[in-house]
Amino acid sequence: MNPDLDALKPYPFEKLAALKAGVTPPEGLVHIPLTIGEPQHAPFAAALATLNDHLPEMARYPATAGMPELRGAIADWATRRFGLEGLDPEHQVLPVNGTREAIFAFVQAALDRSRPARVAVPNPFYQIYEGATLLAGGRPLYLDCRAENGFRPDFDAVPAETWREVQIVFLCSPGNPTGAVTPLDDFKTLIALADQHDFIIASDECYSELYLDESAPPPGLLEACAALGRHDYRRCLVFHSLSKRSNLPGLRSGFVAGDAELIAPFKRYRTYHGCAMSLPLQHASITAWNDEIHVRANRDAYREKFAAVTEILAPVMAFPAPEASFYLWPAVPGGDDEAFTRALFAEEHVSVLPGSYMGREGAHGDNPGAGRLRLALVAELEPTTEAAQRIRRFIERRA
């Protein structure tokens, strides 16, 4: 077996299962998980109907590049959403089976092992960035996201000699787990650094359509490129998905878009990888990308939840004001995120994720996720607010 497999760290949910092992929660309380970022809102019904209508096309092999109609729908959506001059559906868009698969595969295709191969990732982070790096023979560079920097990476803190070893920089905006949004100026700063040091920017924007202020959608990397007049999107790729936007995580449908000189070899890699999206899923995806009404309704539902949960928890927990995504990132009263998580499960039958499980020891010698929790507000309103009330009761009982 590939010896690099031994470098992979336990997945956060494996660690969580071990932490809760042997704990018997109260039988009278229904379990409420706030752990996995799997949307529980109803999936977009029109996309499911389209999927059903095209099921006979399961009899056909799909092309790696996807249907021209799907690439066109994606290009049109991204152009509208991010104010672009345009995207070339033929050369600057590639449908993928969800962002997780595409992020992992892109690192395998892009990393040059013949020279220093570092991949910069936000810290704390989505585990796939690290795992993809390690299995591609690279070394992660952890960019701490702390409160004093708005829970965003501090690019100025990275020395020039370190940047020279970096081949890929991952961004996640809106952020998982922090919910922080990268400002347009930060994207522009990173683009200038990429030009100076010749690295690729890979922006994971799968939460981009879940934002709380309807008048302030989060900016994106391609939007920053367009503002700079870089309509070739050189060195830049974005990753988007229907999982959160349309509550279709099981569809495994997303796209990569940006620099055509990066898309072309990645498409060649994927041709061998054998991961083309089936035709019924492509038709369903077209329906989803072409509709915004259900997306606005989805945002309204999350706003209602965030308002309710914030009202319940703000008196007993400190957390950054959420901007986007469906996460809260509160500090743990007492500071021990593992002990809090285990005791909360034992006493209130609510599962949360210790923040330390999503981070690594960074430049300052500590884990920037330690002492915090990730709360995924993915369930419907009633169970989510019930979980928040139990958390508050648990904290007040211990005060």
Coordinates of C-alpha atoms in Angstrom, one line a residue:
M1 CA 0.0 0.0 0.0
N2 CA 1.0 3.6 -0.5
P3 CA 3.1 4.5 2.6
D4 CA 1.8 8.0 2.5
L5 CA -1.5 6.6 3.8
D6 CA 0.2 6.3 7.2
A7 CA 0.6 10.1 7.3
L8 CA -3.2 10.7 7.2
K9 CA -4.5 11.9 10.6
P10 CA -7.7 10.5 12.1
Y11 CA -10.8 12.1 10.6
P12 CA -12.5 14.5 13.1
F13 CA -15.6 12.3 13.4
E14 CA -13.5 9.3 14.2
K15 CA -11.9 11.2 17.1
L16 CA -15.4 12.4 18.2
A17 CA -16.7 8.8 18.2
A18 CA -13.7 7.8 20.4
L19 CA -14.3 10.7 22.7
K20 CA -17.9 9.7 23.3
A21 CA -17.2 6.0 23.6
G22 CA -18.6 4.6 26.9
V23 CA -20.8 7.6 27.5
T24 CA -24.5 6.8 28.1
P25 CA -26.7 9.9 27.5
P26 CA -30.1 10.4 29.1
E27 CA -32.7 8.1 27.6
G28 CA -35.4 10.6 27.8
L29 CA -33.7 13.1 25.5
V30 CA -33.7 12.6 21.7
H31 CA -30.2 12.9 20.2
I32 CA -29.5 16.1 18.4
P33 CA -26.3 16.2 16.3
L34 CA -24.7 19.5 15.4
T35 CA -21.6 17.9 14.0
I36 CA -21.7 17.0 10.3
G37 CA -22.2 19.8 7.8
E38 CA -24.9 17.8 5.9
P39 CA -27.9 20.1 5.1
Q40 CA -31.2 18.7 6.4
H41 CA -33.5 21.2 4.6
A42 CA -35.6 19.7 1.8
P43 CA -33.7 19.2 -1.4
F44 CA -34.7 21.3 -4.4
A45 CA -37.8 19.5 -5.7
A46 CA -37.5 20.6 -9.3
A47 CA -34.0 19.1 -9.6
L48 CA -35.2 15.8 -8.2
A49 CA -38.0 15.8 -10.7
T50 CA -35.6 16.4 -13.6
L51 CA -33.3 13.6 -12.3
N52 CA -36.3 11.2 -12.3
D53 CA -37.3 12.3 -15.9
H54 CA -33.8 11.5 -17.2
L55 CA -33.2 8.2 -15.4
P56 CA -33.2 6.2 -18.7
E57 CA -30.0 8.1 -19.6
M58 CA -28.2 5.9 -17.0
A59 CA -27.8 3.6 -20.0
R60 CA -25.2 6.0 -21.5
Y61 CA -21.6 6.8 -20.6
P62 CA -21.1 10.5 -19.7
A63 CA -18.2 12.6 -21.0
T64 CA -15.6 13.8 -18.5
A65 CA -16.1 17.4 -19.7
G66 CA -19.8 17.2 -19.0
M67 CA -22.7 18.3 -21.3
P68 CA -22.3 21.6 -23.1
E69 CA -25.7 22.7 -21.6
L70 CA -24.4 22.1 -18.1
R71 CA -21.2 24.0 -18.6
G72 CA -23.2 26.8 -20.2
A73 CA -25.6 26.9 -17.2
I74 CA -22.6 27.0 -14.8
A75 CA -20.9 29.8 -16.7
D76 CA -24.0 31.8 -16.9
W77 CA -24.6 31.4 -13.1
A78 CA -21.1 32.3 -12.1
T79 CA -21.1 35.3 -14.5
R80 CA -24.3 36.7 -12.9
R81 CA -23.4 35.9 -9.4
F82 CA -19.8 37.3 -9.4
G83 CA -20.2 40.1 -11.9
L84 CA -17.8 38.6 -14.4
E85 CA -17.1 39.6 -18.0
G86 CA -17.8 36.0 -18.8
L87 CA -16.6 32.4 -18.5
D88 CA -15.8 30.3 -21.5
P89 CA -17.9 27.1 -21.0
E90 CA -15.6 25.1 -23.2
H91 CA -12.2 25.9 -21.6
Q92 CA -12.8 27.6 -18.2
V93 CA -15.5 25.3 -16.6
L94 CA -15.4 21.7 -15.6
P95 CA -18.3 19.9 -13.9
V96 CA -17.2 17.6 -11.0
N97 CA -18.7 15.1 -8.5
G98 CA -18.8 17.6 -5.6
T99 CA -16.1 19.8 -4.3
R100 CA -14.6 17.2 -2.0
E101 CA -13.7 14.9 -4.8
A102 CA -12.5 17.7 -7.0
I103 CA -10.3 19.3 -4.3
F104 CA -8.6 16.0 -3.5
A105 CA -8.1 15.1 -7.2
F106 CA -6.8 18.6 -8.1
V107 CA -4.0 18.4 -5.6
Q108 CA -2.9 15.0 -7.0
A109 CA -2.9 16.4 -10.5
A110 CA -1.3 19.7 -9.8
L111 CA 1.5 19.1 -7.2
D112 CA 5.0 18.9 -8.7
R113 CA 6.9 16.4 -6.5
S114 CA 10.2 17.2 -8.3
R115 CA 10.6 20.4 -6.2
P116 CA 9.6 21.7 -2.8
A117 CA 5.9 21.0 -2.6
R118 CA 4.1 22.9 0.1
V119 CA 0.3 23.5 0.1
A120 CA -0.9 26.4 2.3
V121 CA -4.2 25.7 4.1
P122 CA -6.3 27.8 6.5
N123 CA -6.0 26.5 10.1
P124 CA -8.4 25.2 11.3
F125 CA -9.6 23.7 8.1
Y126 CA -11.5 21.1 6.1
Q127 CA -9.6 17.9 6.5
I128 CA -9.5 17.1 2.7
Y129 CA -6.9 19.9 2.1
E130 CA -4.4 18.2 4.4
G131 CA -5.2 14.7 3.3
A132 CA -4.9 15.5 -0.4
T133 CA -1.6 17.2 0.2
L134 CA -0.1 14.3 2.2
L135 CA -1.1 11.7 -0.4
A136 CA 0.3 13.8 -3.2
G137 CA 3.7 13.8 -1.4
G138 CA 3.4 17.5 -0.3
R139 CA 3.8 19.2 3.1
P140 CA 1.0 21.4 4.5
L141 CA 1.7 24.9 5.6
Y142 CA -0.8 25.9 8.2
L143 CA -2.0 29.5 8.1
D144 CA -3.6 30.3 11.4
C145 CA -7.0 31.9 11.4
R146 CA -7.4 33.7 14.8
A147 CA -9.8 36.2 16.2
E148 CA -7.3 39.0 16.0
N149 CA -7.3 38.6 12.2
G150 CA -11.0 38.1 11.8
F151 CA -10.5 34.3 11.6
R152 CA -8.8 34.7 8.2
P153 CA -5.2 33.7 7.2
D154 CA -2.6 36.4 7.7
F155 CA -0.7 36.3 4.4
D156 CA 1.8 39.0 5.6
A157 CA 3.1 36.6 8.3
V158 CA 4.5 34.2 5.7
P159 CA 8.2 34.9 4.8
A160 CA 9.2 35.2 1.2
E161 CA 11.5 32.1 1.4
T162 CA 8.4 30.0 2.5
W163 CA 6.2 31.4 -0.2
R164 CA 8.9 30.1 -2.7
E165 CA 8.1 26.5 -1.7
V166 CA 4.3 26.9 -1.9
Q167 CA 2.7 25.5 -5.0
I168 CA -1.0 25.7 -4.0
V169 CA -2.9 28.0 -1.5
F170 CA -6.3 26.9 -0.4
L171 CA -8.9 29.4 0.7
C172 CA -12.3 28.6 2.2
S173 CA -14.7 31.5 2.0
P174 CA -17.2 31.5 3.7
G175 CA -15.0 29.6 6.0
N176 CA -15.4 26.1 7.5
P177 CA -15.5 26.1 10.5
T178 CA -15.4 29.8 11.3
G179 CA -17.9 31.3 8.9
A180 CA -15.5 34.1 8.1
V181 CA -15.8 35.8 4.7
T182 CA -12.6 36.7 2.7
P183 CA -12.9 40.4 1.6
L184 CA -12.2 41.3 -2.0
D185 CA -9.0 43.1 -1.0
D186 CA -7.6 39.9 0.6
F187 CA -8.2 38.0 -2.6
K188 CA -6.4 40.7 -4.5
T189 CA -3.5 40.6 -2.1
L190 CA -3.2 36.8 -2.6
I191 CA -3.3 37.2 -6.4
A192 CA -0.4 39.6 -6.2
L193 CA 1.5 37.1 -4.1
A194 CA 0.7 34.3 -6.5
D195 CA 2.1 36.4 -9.4
Q196 CA 5.3 37.1 -7.3
H197 CA 5.9 33.5 -6.2
D198 CA 4.2 31.5 -8.9
F199 CA 1.6 29.4 -7.0
I200 CA -2.0 28.4 -7.7
I201 CA -4.9 29.8 -5.7
A202 CA -7.7 27.2 -5.1
S203 CA -10.7 28.9 -3.5
D204 CA -13.3 26.5 -1.9
E205 CA -16.5 28.5 -2.1
C206 CA -19.1 25.8 -1.5
Y207 CA -20.8 27.9 1.2
S208 CA -21.0 31.1 -0.9
E209 CA -24.8 31.1 -1.3
L210 CA -25.5 30.8 2.5
Y211 CA -25.2 34.3 3.8
L212 CA -27.1 36.3 6.3
D213 CA -27.3 39.8 4.7
E214 CA -29.2 39.5 1.4
S215 CA -27.6 42.8 0.3
A216 CA -24.0 41.6 0.8
P217 CA -23.2 38.3 -0.9
P218 CA -19.7 37.1 -0.2
P219 CA -17.2 38.0 -2.9
G220 CA -15.3 35.3 -4.7
L221 CA -11.8 34.8 -6.2
L222 CA -13.0 35.1 -9.8
E223 CA -14.8 38.3 -8.8
A224 CA -11.4 39.7 -7.6
C225 CA -9.8 38.6 -10.8
A226 CA -12.4 40.5 -12.8
A227 CA -11.9 43.6 -10.7
L228 CA -8.2 43.5 -11.6
G229 CA -9.0 43.0 -15.3
R230 CA -7.7 39.4 -15.2
H231 CA -10.3 37.8 -17.3
D232 CA -8.1 34.8 -18.0
Y233 CA -8.2 34.1 -14.3
R234 CA -4.5 33.2 -14.4
R235 CA -3.4 30.9 -11.5
C236 CA -6.9 30.9 -10.0
L237 CA -9.5 28.2 -9.6
V238 CA -12.8 28.2 -7.7
F239 CA -14.7 25.2 -6.4
H240 CA -18.5 25.4 -6.1
S241 CA -21.2 22.8 -5.2
L242 CA -25.0 22.3 -5.1
S243 CA -24.7 20.5 -1.8
K244 CA -25.3 23.5 0.4
R245 CA -26.8 25.9 -2.1
S246 CA -29.6 23.6 -3.2
N247 CA -29.6 21.0 -0.3
L248 CA -28.4 18.3 -2.7
P249 CA -25.4 16.7 -1.0
G250 CA -26.3 13.3 -2.3
L251 CA -26.3 14.6 -5.9
R252 CA -22.5 15.0 -5.7
S253 CA -22.5 17.8 -8.2
G254 CA -20.3 20.9 -8.4
F255 CA -17.8 22.6 -10.7
V256 CA -14.3 23.9 -11.0
A257 CA -13.8 27.2 -13.0
G258 CA -11.0 29.6 -13.8
D259 CA -7.7 29.4 -15.5
A260 CA -8.0 27.4 -18.8
E261 CA -4.4 26.4 -18.5
L262 CA -5.2 24.7 -15.2
I263 CA -8.5 23.3 -16.3
A264 CA -7.1 21.5 -19.4
P265 CA -4.6 19.2 -17.6
F266 CA -7.0 18.6 -14.8
K267 CA -9.6 17.4 -17.3
R268 CA -7.0 15.1 -18.8
Y269 CA -6.3 13.7 -15.3
R270 CA -10.0 13.2 -14.7
T271 CA -10.3 11.3 -18.0
Y272 CA -8.0 8.7 -16.6
H273 CA -9.5 9.0 -13.1
G274 CA -12.9 7.9 -14.4
C275 CA -15.1 10.3 -12.5
A276 CA -17.5 11.7 -15.0
M277 CA -20.9 12.8 -13.7
S278 CA -23.8 10.7 -14.9
L279 CA -26.2 12.3 -17.4
P280 CA -29.3 12.3 -15.1
L281 CA -27.3 14.1 -12.5
Q282 CA -26.1 16.6 -15.0
H283 CA -29.7 17.4 -16.1
A284 CA -30.7 17.9 -12.5
S285 CA -27.8 20.2 -12.0
I286 CA -28.8 22.3 -14.9
T287 CA -32.2 22.8 -13.3
A288 CA -30.6 23.8 -10.0
W289 CA -28.1 26.3 -11.4
N290 CA -30.8 27.9 -13.4
D291 CA -33.1 28.7 -10.4
E292 CA -32.5 31.3 -7.6
I293 CA -35.9 31.3 -5.9
H294 CA -35.2 28.1 -3.9
V295 CA -31.8 29.5 -2.9
R296 CA -33.2 32.7 -1.5
A297 CA -35.8 30.6 0.4
N298 CA -33.0 28.5 1.8
R299 CA -31.1 31.5 3.0
D300 CA -34.3 32.8 4.7
A301 CA -34.5 29.5 6.7
Y302 CA -30.9 29.8 7.8
R303 CA -31.4 33.4 8.8
E304 CA -34.3 32.4 11.0
K305 CA -32.2 29.7 12.7
F306 CA -29.2 31.9 13.2
A307 CA -31.3 34.6 14.8
A308 CA -33.0 32.1 17.2
V309 CA -29.8 30.3 18.1
T310 CA -27.9 33.6 18.6
E311 CA -30.6 34.9 21.0
I312 CA -30.4 31.7 23.0
L313 CA -26.6 31.3 23.2
A314 CA -25.2 34.8 23.1
P315 CA -25.8 35.3 26.9
V316 CA -23.7 32.3 27.8
M317 CA -21.1 31.9 24.9
A318 CA -18.9 34.2 23.0
F319 CA -18.7 33.7 19.2
P320 CA -18.0 35.9 16.2
A321 CA -21.0 37.4 14.5
P322 CA -21.9 35.0 11.8
E323 CA -21.5 36.3 8.2
A324 CA -22.1 33.2 6.1
S325 CA -22.1 29.4 6.0
F326 CA -24.2 27.4 8.5
Y327 CA -21.7 27.2 11.3
L328 CA -21.2 28.9 14.7
W329 CA -17.7 29.0 16.1
P330 CA -18.1 29.7 19.9
A331 CA -15.5 29.8 22.5
V332 CA -15.9 27.1 25.2
P333 CA -16.6 28.3 28.7
G334 CA -13.6 27.0 30.7
G335 CA -11.6 26.4 27.5
D336 CA -11.5 22.6 27.3
D337 CA -13.4 21.8 24.1
E338 CA -13.0 18.0 24.5
A339 CA -14.3 17.9 28.1
F340 CA -17.2 20.2 27.2
T341 CA -18.2 18.0 24.2
R342 CA -18.1 14.8 26.2
A343 CA -20.0 16.2 29.2
L344 CA -22.6 17.9 27.0
F345 CA -23.3 14.6 25.2
A346 CA -23.5 12.8 28.6
E347 CA -25.9 15.2 30.2
E348 CA -27.9 16.7 27.3
H349 CA -27.6 14.2 24.4
V350 CA -26.3 16.9 22.0
S351 CA -23.3 16.2 19.9
V352 CA -20.9 19.0 18.8
L353 CA -17.4 19.0 17.3
P354 CA -14.4 20.1 19.3
G355 CA -12.6 22.9 17.4
S356 CA -9.2 21.4 18.1
Y357 CA -10.2 18.4 15.9
M358 CA -10.2 20.8 12.9
G359 CA -6.9 22.4 13.6
R360 CA -3.2 21.7 13.9
E361 CA -0.4 23.2 15.8
G362 CA 0.5 26.3 13.8
A363 CA 3.2 28.9 13.7
H364 CA 2.6 30.0 17.3
G365 CA 3.0 26.5 18.7
D366 CA -0.6 26.0 19.5
N367 CA -3.8 24.8 17.9
P368 CA -6.0 27.8 16.9
G369 CA -9.1 25.6 17.0
A370 CA -8.5 24.6 20.6
G371 CA -11.0 26.0 23.1
R372 CA -13.8 26.4 20.5
L373 CA -16.6 24.3 19.1
R374 CA -18.1 23.9 15.6
L375 CA -21.9 23.9 15.7
A376 CA -23.4 22.9 12.4
L377 CA -26.9 24.5 12.3
V378 CA -28.1 22.2 9.5
A379 CA -31.3 20.7 11.0
E380 CA -34.7 22.3 10.8
L381 CA -35.5 25.2 13.1
E382 CA -37.2 23.2 16.0
P383 CA -34.4 20.7 16.7
T384 CA -31.7 23.3 16.2
T385 CA -33.2 25.7 18.8
E386 CA -33.9 22.8 21.1
A387 CA -30.2 21.9 20.9
A388 CA -29.2 25.5 21.6
Q389 CA -31.5 25.5 24.7
R390 CA -30.0 22.3 26.0
I391 CA -26.5 23.8 25.5
R392 CA -27.5 26.9 27.4
R393 CA -29.0 24.9 30.2
F394 CA -25.8 22.8 30.4
I395 CA -23.6 25.9 30.7
E396 CA -25.9 27.6 33.3
R397 CA -26.0 24.5 35.4
R398 CA -22.2 24.6 35.6
A399 CA -21.8 28.3 36.1

